[in-house]
């Protein structure tokens, strides 16, 4: 067998500010040409592992190392960051911060500039990679002018241009729309094969990441490797679920229908999984499950009438949107990157003012209300948690809204602690926010709004960067409040599973228009809408189609129903 | 952290620091009614930038941020003030060691000392250097420029004393002591 | 970027757009320094006219700059008034003669031709560089700016800092807007009427998240840059750099000529002032 390209031997690492090791006795070999997926709960040390591979640890993060990590023959601790960067190209989670140039072309050429490559050579390299990554049209655009998916491709271009042998991605899917995410994974797979690259992907969304034809799945828990094998072998057992991660949805449905995964072949894709019994069992399972009738319509809470809005450049980002949200509904708002979802929520919460149209809340026109007054009715959790956090510790942050409302400190203690427990932050309540991972920060912002008990909530990408356990805890909690207190919730999301499982109604936004407003299962069977809004049908539909179920809608609806009952 | 790394950090801190200074100057400066003088929130941010990234980053960031702001509001920079502002940044940066903000401990004594220092620095900058420069280079009447200088001195010192001090304290709070983070039940 | 800086690069095809950024930068800096030093009214008027012609040649539309122009005029007038009010006879002391329009040289308030000339000079000094600055801002691609700085001898690290500033101003601005709204939504009052201390606290409430986000960003951006080897060598090349062409050498020659005239005038005038009253 070939020499491993990356090799961890009894490797441990402790950040200076931490009391305990974040990585514990890691033994891991990655061979040339492999595609490895690293999964694990939030805070389990995935990003930390990635930082060791690209040398940021120990060169940019102070801490204590024991054991060894060798990348392409170099001991990480003894080589400079620059030397390592020739071997490992890193695409950071935040592709916006990685974009340091003023235009796409400059950013792609950045590392070549630093290597003093002559201009003519840089131009031809940029042209070559722009063509491969379909960025030709955008070479002169600034980072503010391109979508999230495009930014990520620019980031890939910027590291591919180095021709390094190892590519490292930290949560490439977190803020991409489903179609862009899939395209990204396919691109990675394609490039890896063509250029013979070794790829390490850190990602929560296992099912989507598997589209890159992953060769090996490594699962971390509390800084230790708890699983390390071919994806098929790990997915067979229910280990993934026990570890608090999400198994691919098609596997869950098969299990529910009573099929033993162990008897199936090629289980890592919904397109390939086979077993003679599947078709029959699915059909009979579908027949047996009964659907509950949808609830009666409730009273109108929020009404948007002919809303239009344009930013300074004059193009209507929101164009004549009409919408009614009923009290107690949990709605998902979906659509392509950059289509105007966040803009629409800013209009509702008064962060922006529509150029045309009316917004009514419980029948009352909101035009006259200030941001603060609206916020008392509608809590808004922004996409980027950093934009909301203004205090230094977790507890202070979550309690700040209550303090401003002059609530007695005893009551504050109680309410804040309760919400912190629900959001899985109680143990870290005295930590400075700067020591939290992205997923943890996002939960802090959710907690700090939830604690205020608003009538309606708008959550922008609540599950981005969350692991399945916390995701389920937060969503179940929201579902419960929604039912108990008639809380109305709008979720903005790129996660089709979230949309299917938790929301009763989906609004699809495209180019400023609402192009569909229906139950999620219907949205996912409308090929035209899927394509226009850059959504992806989930693996459930693939199953329904492959095994000839009479109605895909009905099948999906029933699966979701049974999932809900199981919760 | 290796030296090369720190130098990259200085470059980035200069660039982004200047962007912040530009935005603060442009959007939350509170005019006082005397020309060229305003309660400048950007001045309050300077000590923090200086305490974290040192004299080079703070001085250059102020210089770049201030000149860009002048460029787009007045058409061309008022060089004497831009340079003095940069020098004030450098002077704040020289106090980095004494403040040692990364340790997370910032005592009242240190803060008082820093405030005395900043008032002196601002005095030298705005009452001595800037007006003298204006007289030498722009030949403006002494009484006008000294009045502007004194007002700026007072406003900038106040801005640093209030905003700057609060920012230093809050930032220090986010620093964690070695080995201090433990999950509490 | 254009919108965010109020004035910014505009793609057109004029000889000014084709000149290298370094040439324009050298031109702007040297003309504004020589203009800053001299008080020769004829020379100042000369540069002013020259820059107005350049401005006209660059085909910049008035609407693109009308806003900034209003601010500049208001600023200049205000300052002129201040200069006059604080020292109405300053002109006479500079030129050493007394040609009164009204009032008595021994009283504080008076007006002389010397004062008028002095004020006219000051006015010119406030405004002569404005057309140049606008030409520079509107005809130089921001991407080329850092490369130009590096080319005229400023270290590439400092040059790149400027590039980063230009890159992140729009982001910081957007963050600022969003954060201030998010804080209002949390219940902070940001009222214009409050006293200084309250306003300072309000300002801190907004700038705190802005600063912490930006500090985080400094970390990530420097990591991203180190991972792509920024700072490895003592030099770097620039994707957007432009070579000097014939036109650049001609322009540099013209600039040199103007600077030499300016310096010669110091000699001829025996100092920085041109004195028509002698
Ligand atoms: N710079 C740092 N200083 C101190 N502790 C840190 C630092 N970065 C991460 N940690 C801690 O190390 C642990 C692992 O963090 P890491 O970012 O590797 O998690 P992760 O698995 O990538 O999580 P996520 O899925 O949320 O991104 C966390 O408990 C976190 O608080
Ligand atoms: N402050 C702004 N100024 C100008 N244009 C903006 C601004 N904010 C957003 N846009 C533009 O408006 C469009 C809609 O952006 P928005 O952020 O609402 O999209 P989104 O649907 O939330 O996307 P994502 O899924 O990536 O979060 C985009 O084309 C974006 O470039
Ligand atoms: Mg991570
Ligand atoms: Mg969005």
PDB file of C-alpha atoms in Angstrom, chain A residues 107-326:
ATOM      1  CA  UNK A 107      -8.489  36.899  -5.575  1.00  0.00           C
ATOM      2  CA  UNK A 108      -7.819  33.846  -7.675  1.00  0.00           C
ATOM      3  CA  UNK A 109      -4.346  35.146  -8.485  1.00  0.00           C
ATOM      4  CA  UNK A 110      -3.554  36.039  -4.878  1.00  0.00           C
ATOM      5  CA  UNK A 111      -1.187  33.185  -4.065  1.00  0.00           C
ATOM      6  CA  UNK A 112       0.568  33.516  -7.388  1.00  0.00           C
ATOM      7  CA  UNK A 113       1.161  37.211  -6.685  1.00  0.00           C
ATOM      8  CA  UNK A 114       2.768  36.225  -3.414  1.00  0.00           C
ATOM      9  CA  UNK A 115       4.983  33.730  -5.203  1.00  0.00           C
ATOM     10  CA  UNK A 116       6.102  36.522  -7.542  1.00  0.00           C
ATOM     11  CA  UNK A 117       4.737  34.826 -10.642  1.00  0.00           C
ATOM     12  CA  UNK A 118       4.933  37.150 -13.669  1.00  0.00           C
ATOM     13  CA  UNK A 119       1.721  38.828 -14.748  1.00  0.00           C
ATOM     14  CA  UNK A 120       1.306  37.012 -18.057  1.00  0.00           C
ATOM     15  CA  UNK A 121       1.563  33.623 -16.380  1.00  0.00           C
ATOM     16  CA  UNK A 122      -0.968  34.652 -13.725  1.00  0.00           C
ATOM     17  CA  UNK A 123      -3.408  35.724 -16.389  1.00  0.00           C
ATOM     18  CA  UNK A 124      -3.283  32.441 -18.194  1.00  0.00           C
ATOM     19  CA  UNK A 125      -3.627  30.474 -14.944  1.00  0.00           C
ATOM     20  CA  UNK A 126      -6.626  32.564 -13.911  1.00  0.00           C
ATOM     21  CA  UNK A 127      -8.227  32.130 -17.319  1.00  0.00           C
ATOM     22  CA  UNK A 128      -7.714  28.392 -17.173  1.00  0.00           C
ATOM     23  CA  UNK A 129      -9.277  27.944 -13.740  1.00  0.00           C
ATOM     24  CA  UNK A 130     -12.031  30.446 -14.361  1.00  0.00           C
ATOM     25  CA  UNK A 131     -13.056  28.306 -17.281  1.00  0.00           C
ATOM     26  CA  UNK A 132     -13.019  25.091 -15.256  1.00  0.00           C
ATOM     27  CA  UNK A 133     -15.043  26.670 -12.469  1.00  0.00           C
ATOM     28  CA  UNK A 134     -17.354  28.656 -14.750  1.00  0.00           C
ATOM     29  CA  UNK A 135     -16.308  32.004 -13.428  1.00  0.00           C
ATOM     30  CA  UNK A 136     -15.358  33.661 -16.748  1.00  0.00           C
ATOM     31  CA  UNK A 137     -18.246  36.070 -16.660  1.00  0.00           C
ATOM     32  CA  UNK A 138     -17.479  37.193 -13.145  1.00  0.00           C
ATOM     33  CA  UNK A 139     -13.752  37.908 -13.287  1.00  0.00           C
ATOM     34  CA  UNK A 140     -14.235  41.648 -12.802  1.00  0.00           C
ATOM     35  CA  UNK A 141     -16.945  41.425 -10.140  1.00  0.00           C
ATOM     36  CA  UNK A 142     -16.417  42.473  -6.554  1.00  0.00           C
ATOM     37  CA  UNK A 143     -17.208  40.098  -3.661  1.00  0.00           C
ATOM     38  CA  UNK A 144     -20.321  42.134  -2.867  1.00  0.00           C
ATOM     39  CA  UNK A 145     -21.695  41.393  -6.302  1.00  0.00           C
ATOM     40  CA  UNK A 146     -21.633  37.615  -6.375  1.00  0.00           C
ATOM     41  CA  UNK A 147     -23.674  34.923  -4.644  1.00  0.00           C
ATOM     42  CA  UNK A 148     -22.578  32.599  -1.863  1.00  0.00           C
ATOM     43  CA  UNK A 149     -22.116  29.651  -4.201  1.00  0.00           C
ATOM     44  CA  UNK A 150     -20.035  31.706  -6.569  1.00  0.00           C
ATOM     45  CA  UNK A 151     -17.892  32.996  -3.714  1.00  0.00           C
ATOM     46  CA  UNK A 152     -17.144  29.448  -2.761  1.00  0.00           C
ATOM     47  CA  UNK A 153     -16.089  28.611  -6.269  1.00  0.00           C
ATOM     48  CA  UNK A 154     -13.783  31.624  -6.238  1.00  0.00           C
ATOM     49  CA  UNK A 155     -12.267  30.335  -3.007  1.00  0.00           C
ATOM     50  CA  UNK A 156     -11.733  26.952  -4.671  1.00  0.00           C
ATOM     51  CA  UNK A 157     -10.155  28.643  -7.659  1.00  0.00           C
ATOM     52  CA  UNK A 158      -7.803  30.526  -5.368  1.00  0.00           C
ATOM     53  CA  UNK A 159      -6.426  27.305  -3.885  1.00  0.00           C
ATOM     54  CA  UNK A 160      -6.618  25.090  -6.971  1.00  0.00           C
ATOM     55  CA  UNK A 161      -4.425  27.524  -8.853  1.00  0.00           C
ATOM     56  CA  UNK A 162      -1.591  26.446  -6.547  1.00  0.00           C
ATOM     57  CA  UNK A 163      -1.868  22.880  -7.770  1.00  0.00           C
ATOM     58  CA  UNK A 164      -1.554  21.606  -4.208  1.00  0.00           C
ATOM     59  CA  UNK A 165      -2.270  17.904  -3.734  1.00  0.00           C
ATOM     60  CA  UNK A 166      -4.524  18.124  -0.721  1.00  0.00           C
ATOM     61  CA  UNK A 167      -7.735  20.112  -0.556  1.00  0.00           C
ATOM     62  CA  UNK A 168      -9.353  20.872   2.774  1.00  0.00           C
ATOM     63  CA  UNK A 169     -12.911  22.157   3.096  1.00  0.00           C
ATOM     64  CA  UNK A 170     -14.427  23.335   6.371  1.00  0.00           C
ATOM     65  CA  UNK A 171     -18.222  23.141   6.122  1.00  0.00           C
ATOM     66  CA  UNK A 172     -18.549  23.902   2.446  1.00  0.00           C
ATOM     67  CA  UNK A 173     -22.328  23.419   2.504  1.00  0.00           C
ATOM     68  CA  UNK A 174     -23.257  25.583   5.462  1.00  0.00           C
ATOM     69  CA  UNK A 175     -24.646  28.561   3.572  1.00  0.00           C
ATOM     70  CA  UNK A 176     -25.138  27.278   0.071  1.00  0.00           C
ATOM     71  CA  UNK A 177     -28.548  26.696  -1.435  1.00  0.00           C
ATOM     72  CA  UNK A 178     -29.249  22.996  -2.054  1.00  0.00           C
ATOM     73  CA  UNK A 179     -28.561  23.018  -5.762  1.00  0.00           C
ATOM     74  CA  UNK A 180     -25.342  24.983  -5.334  1.00  0.00           C
ATOM     75  CA  UNK A 181     -24.331  22.600  -2.553  1.00  0.00           C
ATOM     76  CA  UNK A 182     -24.847  19.566  -4.753  1.00  0.00           C
ATOM     77  CA  UNK A 183     -23.051  21.224  -7.634  1.00  0.00           C
ATOM     78  CA  UNK A 184     -20.185  21.980  -5.292  1.00  0.00           C
ATOM     79  CA  UNK A 185     -19.893  18.387  -4.141  1.00  0.00           C
ATOM     80  CA  UNK A 186     -20.004  17.103  -7.701  1.00  0.00           C
ATOM     81  CA  UNK A 187     -17.362  19.606  -8.701  1.00  0.00           C
ATOM     82  CA  UNK A 188     -15.109  18.471  -5.874  1.00  0.00           C
ATOM     83  CA  UNK A 189     -15.556  14.871  -6.918  1.00  0.00           C
ATOM     84  CA  UNK A 190     -14.874  15.708 -10.516  1.00  0.00           C
ATOM     85  CA  UNK A 191     -11.746  17.742  -9.805  1.00  0.00           C
ATOM     86  CA  UNK A 192     -10.419  15.190  -7.382  1.00  0.00           C
ATOM     87  CA  UNK A 193     -10.628  12.491 -10.021  1.00  0.00           C
ATOM     88  CA  UNK A 194      -9.175  14.601 -12.816  1.00  0.00           C
ATOM     89  CA  UNK A 195      -6.338  16.181 -10.853  1.00  0.00           C
ATOM     90  CA  UNK A 196      -5.764  13.210  -8.596  1.00  0.00           C
ATOM     91  CA  UNK A 197      -6.357  15.256  -5.456  1.00  0.00           C
ATOM     92  CA  UNK A 198      -6.718  14.131  -1.896  1.00  0.00           C
ATOM     93  CA  UNK A 199      -9.763  15.766  -0.349  1.00  0.00           C
ATOM     94  CA  UNK A 200     -10.722  16.280   3.282  1.00  0.00           C
ATOM     95  CA  UNK A 201     -14.235  17.632   3.873  1.00  0.00           C
ATOM     96  CA  UNK A 202     -15.536  18.700   7.263  1.00  0.00           C
ATOM     97  CA  UNK A 203     -19.320  18.736   7.204  1.00  0.00           C
ATOM     98  CA  UNK A 204     -22.445  18.176   9.291  1.00  0.00           C
ATOM     99  CA  UNK A 205     -24.663  17.332   6.375  1.00  0.00           C
ATOM    100  CA  UNK A 206     -23.476  13.801   5.748  1.00  0.00           C
ATOM    101  CA  UNK A 207     -26.051  12.866   3.144  1.00  0.00           C
ATOM    102  CA  UNK A 208     -25.226  15.807   0.884  1.00  0.00           C
ATOM    103  CA  UNK A 209     -21.498  15.470   1.425  1.00  0.00           C
ATOM    104  CA  UNK A 210     -21.628  11.831   0.318  1.00  0.00           C
ATOM    105  CA  UNK A 211     -22.406  13.116  -3.163  1.00  0.00           C
ATOM    106  CA  UNK A 212     -18.704  13.804  -3.517  1.00  0.00           C
ATOM    107  CA  UNK A 213     -18.200  10.024  -3.611  1.00  0.00           C
ATOM    108  CA  UNK A 214     -16.567   9.885  -0.233  1.00  0.00           C
ATOM    109  CA  UNK A 215     -14.146   7.007   0.308  1.00  0.00           C
ATOM    110  CA  UNK A 216     -13.951   7.232   4.042  1.00  0.00           C
ATOM    111  CA  UNK A 217     -15.982   8.630   6.891  1.00  0.00           C
ATOM    112  CA  UNK A 218     -14.265   9.706  10.094  1.00  0.00           C
ATOM    113  CA  UNK A 219     -16.418  10.560  13.079  1.00  0.00           C
ATOM    114  CA  UNK A 220     -15.127  12.647  15.957  1.00  0.00           C
ATOM    115  CA  UNK A 221     -16.608  12.834  19.406  1.00  0.00           C
ATOM    116  CA  UNK A 222     -15.158  15.010  22.127  1.00  0.00           C
ATOM    117  CA  UNK A 223     -11.847  15.154  20.353  1.00  0.00           C
ATOM    118  CA  UNK A 224     -11.519  11.435  19.770  1.00  0.00           C
ATOM    119  CA  UNK A 225     -12.018   9.372  16.657  1.00  0.00           C
ATOM    120  CA  UNK A 226     -14.950   7.058  17.287  1.00  0.00           C
ATOM    121  CA  UNK A 227     -15.473   5.746  13.785  1.00  0.00           C
ATOM    122  CA  UNK A 228     -13.178   5.530  10.796  1.00  0.00           C
ATOM    123  CA  UNK A 229     -14.214   3.361   7.875  1.00  0.00           C
ATOM    124  CA  UNK A 230     -15.869   3.199   4.476  1.00  0.00           C
ATOM    125  CA  UNK A 231     -19.142   5.159   4.660  1.00  0.00           C
ATOM    126  CA  UNK A 232     -21.130   2.040   3.787  1.00  0.00           C
ATOM    127  CA  UNK A 233     -19.801   0.146   6.761  1.00  0.00           C
ATOM    128  CA  UNK A 234     -20.536   2.919   9.223  1.00  0.00           C
ATOM    129  CA  UNK A 235     -23.974   3.657   7.818  1.00  0.00           C
ATOM    130  CA  UNK A 236     -25.104   0.064   8.123  1.00  0.00           C
ATOM    131  CA  UNK A 237     -25.289   0.237  11.886  1.00  0.00           C
ATOM    132  CA  UNK A 238     -27.168   2.906  13.758  1.00  0.00           C
ATOM    133  CA  UNK A 239     -23.910   4.236  15.102  1.00  0.00           C
ATOM    134  CA  UNK A 240     -24.282   7.594  13.383  1.00  0.00           C
ATOM    135  CA  UNK A 241     -27.573   8.161  15.170  1.00  0.00           C
ATOM    136  CA  UNK A 242     -26.153   7.104  18.504  1.00  0.00           C
ATOM    137  CA  UNK A 243     -23.411   9.678  18.047  1.00  0.00           C
ATOM    138  CA  UNK A 244     -26.013  12.404  17.659  1.00  0.00           C
ATOM    139  CA  UNK A 245     -25.484  12.835  13.952  1.00  0.00           C
ATOM    140  CA  UNK A 246     -28.010  12.645  11.180  1.00  0.00           C
ATOM    141  CA  UNK A 247     -28.053   9.587   9.014  1.00  0.00           C
ATOM    142  CA  UNK A 248     -29.095   9.955   5.384  1.00  0.00           C
ATOM    143  CA  UNK A 249     -32.841  10.286   5.166  1.00  0.00           C
ATOM    144  CA  UNK A 250     -33.380   7.414   2.739  1.00  0.00           C
ATOM    145  CA  UNK A 251     -31.759   5.078   5.245  1.00  0.00           C
ATOM    146  CA  UNK A 252     -34.092   6.245   7.981  1.00  0.00           C
ATOM    147  CA  UNK A 253     -37.123   5.606   5.822  1.00  0.00           C
ATOM    148  CA  UNK A 254     -35.898   2.159   4.887  1.00  0.00           C
ATOM    149  CA  UNK A 255     -35.337   1.301   8.527  1.00  0.00           C
ATOM    150  CA  UNK A 256     -38.798   2.558   9.327  1.00  0.00           C
ATOM    151  CA  UNK A 257     -40.248   0.355   6.622  1.00  0.00           C
ATOM    152  CA  UNK A 258     -38.590  -2.568   8.319  1.00  0.00           C
ATOM    153  CA  UNK A 259     -35.764  -3.202   5.873  1.00  0.00           C
ATOM    154  CA  UNK A 260     -32.440  -4.290   7.314  1.00  0.00           C
ATOM    155  CA  UNK A 261     -29.771  -1.996   5.906  1.00  0.00           C
ATOM    156  CA  UNK A 262     -27.254  -4.770   6.358  1.00  0.00           C
ATOM    157  CA  UNK A 263     -29.022  -6.718   3.601  1.00  0.00           C
ATOM    158  CA  UNK A 264     -28.703  -3.865   1.106  1.00  0.00           C
ATOM    159  CA  UNK A 265     -25.870  -3.115  -1.272  1.00  0.00           C
ATOM    160  CA  UNK A 266     -24.235   0.196  -2.233  1.00  0.00           C
ATOM    161  CA  UNK A 267     -25.949   2.028   0.530  1.00  0.00           C
ATOM    162  CA  UNK A 268     -24.074   5.336   0.406  1.00  0.00           C
ATOM    163  CA  UNK A 269     -26.364   6.836  -2.251  1.00  0.00           C
ATOM    164  CA  UNK A 270     -30.117   6.833  -2.635  1.00  0.00           C
ATOM    165  CA  UNK A 271     -29.511   6.358  -6.358  1.00  0.00           C
ATOM    166  CA  UNK A 272     -27.646   3.112  -5.930  1.00  0.00           C
ATOM    167  CA  UNK A 273     -28.951   1.333  -2.862  1.00  0.00           C
ATOM    168  CA  UNK A 274     -30.376  -2.039  -3.775  1.00  0.00           C
ATOM    169  CA  UNK A 275     -32.133  -4.952  -2.174  1.00  0.00           C
ATOM    170  CA  UNK A 276     -34.892  -6.992  -3.786  1.00  0.00           C
ATOM    171  CA  UNK A 277     -37.232  -6.437  -0.838  1.00  0.00           C
ATOM    172  CA  UNK A 278     -37.209  -2.628  -0.893  1.00  0.00           C
ATOM    173  CA  UNK A 279     -39.968  -2.017  -3.423  1.00  0.00           C
ATOM    174  CA  UNK A 280     -42.399  -4.357  -1.761  1.00  0.00           C
ATOM    175  CA  UNK A 281     -41.789  -3.250   1.807  1.00  0.00           C
ATOM    176  CA  UNK A 282     -42.024   0.426   0.925  1.00  0.00           C
ATOM    177  CA  UNK A 283     -45.306  -0.107  -0.860  1.00  0.00           C
ATOM    178  CA  UNK A 284     -46.877  -1.992   1.959  1.00  0.00           C
ATOM    179  CA  UNK A 285     -45.543   0.486   4.549  1.00  0.00           C
ATOM    180  CA  UNK A 286     -47.017   3.373   2.576  1.00  0.00           C
ATOM    181  CA  UNK A 287     -50.354   1.640   2.462  1.00  0.00           C
ATOM    182  CA  UNK A 288     -50.445   1.130   6.217  1.00  0.00           C
ATOM    183  CA  UNK A 289     -49.574   4.611   7.462  1.00  0.00           C
ATOM    184  CA  UNK A 290     -52.565   6.916   7.736  1.00  0.00           C
ATOM    185  CA  UNK A 291     -52.240  10.656   7.322  1.00  0.00           C
ATOM    186  CA  UNK A 292     -53.710  13.094   9.800  1.00  0.00           C
ATOM    187  CA  UNK A 293     -55.900  15.764   8.323  1.00  0.00           C
ATOM    188  CA  UNK A 294     -54.399  19.239   8.150  1.00  0.00           C
ATOM    189  CA  UNK A 295     -55.640  21.669  10.810  1.00  0.00           C
ATOM    190  CA  UNK A 296     -58.276  24.261  10.210  1.00  0.00           C
ATOM    191  CA  UNK A 297     -57.129  27.696   9.053  1.00  0.00           C
ATOM    192  CA  UNK A 298     -56.322  30.074  11.869  1.00  0.00           C
ATOM    193  CA  UNK A 299     -56.569  33.845  12.086  1.00  0.00           C
ATOM    194  CA  UNK A 300     -54.272  36.081  10.028  1.00  0.00           C
ATOM    195  CA  UNK A 301     -51.272  37.394  11.904  1.00  0.00           C
ATOM    196  CA  UNK A 302     -49.010  38.957   9.322  1.00  0.00           C
ATOM    197  CA  UNK A 303     -50.093  40.265   5.958  1.00  0.00           C
ATOM    198  CA  UNK A 304     -47.837  41.590   3.231  1.00  0.00           C
ATOM    199  CA  UNK A 305     -49.628  43.512   0.511  1.00  0.00           C
ATOM    200  CA  UNK A 306     -47.909  44.381  -2.779  1.00  0.00           C
ATOM    201  CA  UNK A 307     -44.497  44.743  -1.186  1.00  0.00           C
ATOM    202  CA  UNK A 308     -41.748  46.087  -3.394  1.00  0.00           C
ATOM    203  CA  UNK A 309     -38.195  46.938  -2.505  1.00  0.00           C
ATOM    204  CA  UNK A 310     -34.977  47.936  -4.273  1.00  0.00           C
ATOM    205  CA  UNK A 311     -31.487  48.680  -2.942  1.00  0.00           C
ATOM    206  CA  UNK A 312     -29.572  51.721  -4.185  1.00  0.00           C
ATOM    207  CA  UNK A 313     -28.889  50.180  -7.564  1.00  0.00           C
ATOM    208  CA  UNK A 314     -32.597  50.422  -8.348  1.00  0.00           C
ATOM    209  CA  UNK A 315     -33.291  46.795  -9.247  1.00  0.00           C
ATOM    210  CA  UNK A 316     -36.355  45.413  -7.466  1.00  0.00           C
ATOM    211  CA  UNK A 317     -35.041  42.699  -5.162  1.00  0.00           C
ATOM    212  CA  UNK A 318     -38.547  42.178  -3.807  1.00  0.00           C
ATOM    213  CA  UNK A 319     -41.168  42.629  -6.466  1.00  0.00           C
ATOM    214  CA  UNK A 320     -44.829  42.686  -5.577  1.00  0.00           C
ATOM    215  CA  UNK A 321     -44.942  40.132  -2.797  1.00  0.00           C
ATOM    216  CA  UNK A 322     -48.325  39.240  -1.292  1.00  0.00           C
ATOM    217  CA  UNK A 323     -48.382  36.931   1.650  1.00  0.00           C
ATOM    218  CA  UNK A 324     -50.540  35.957   4.604  1.00  0.00           C
ATOM    219  CA  UNK A 325     -49.084  34.260   7.670  1.00  0.00           C
ATOM    220  CA  UNK A 326     -51.530  32.690  10.107  1.00  0.00           C
TER     221      UNK A 326
END
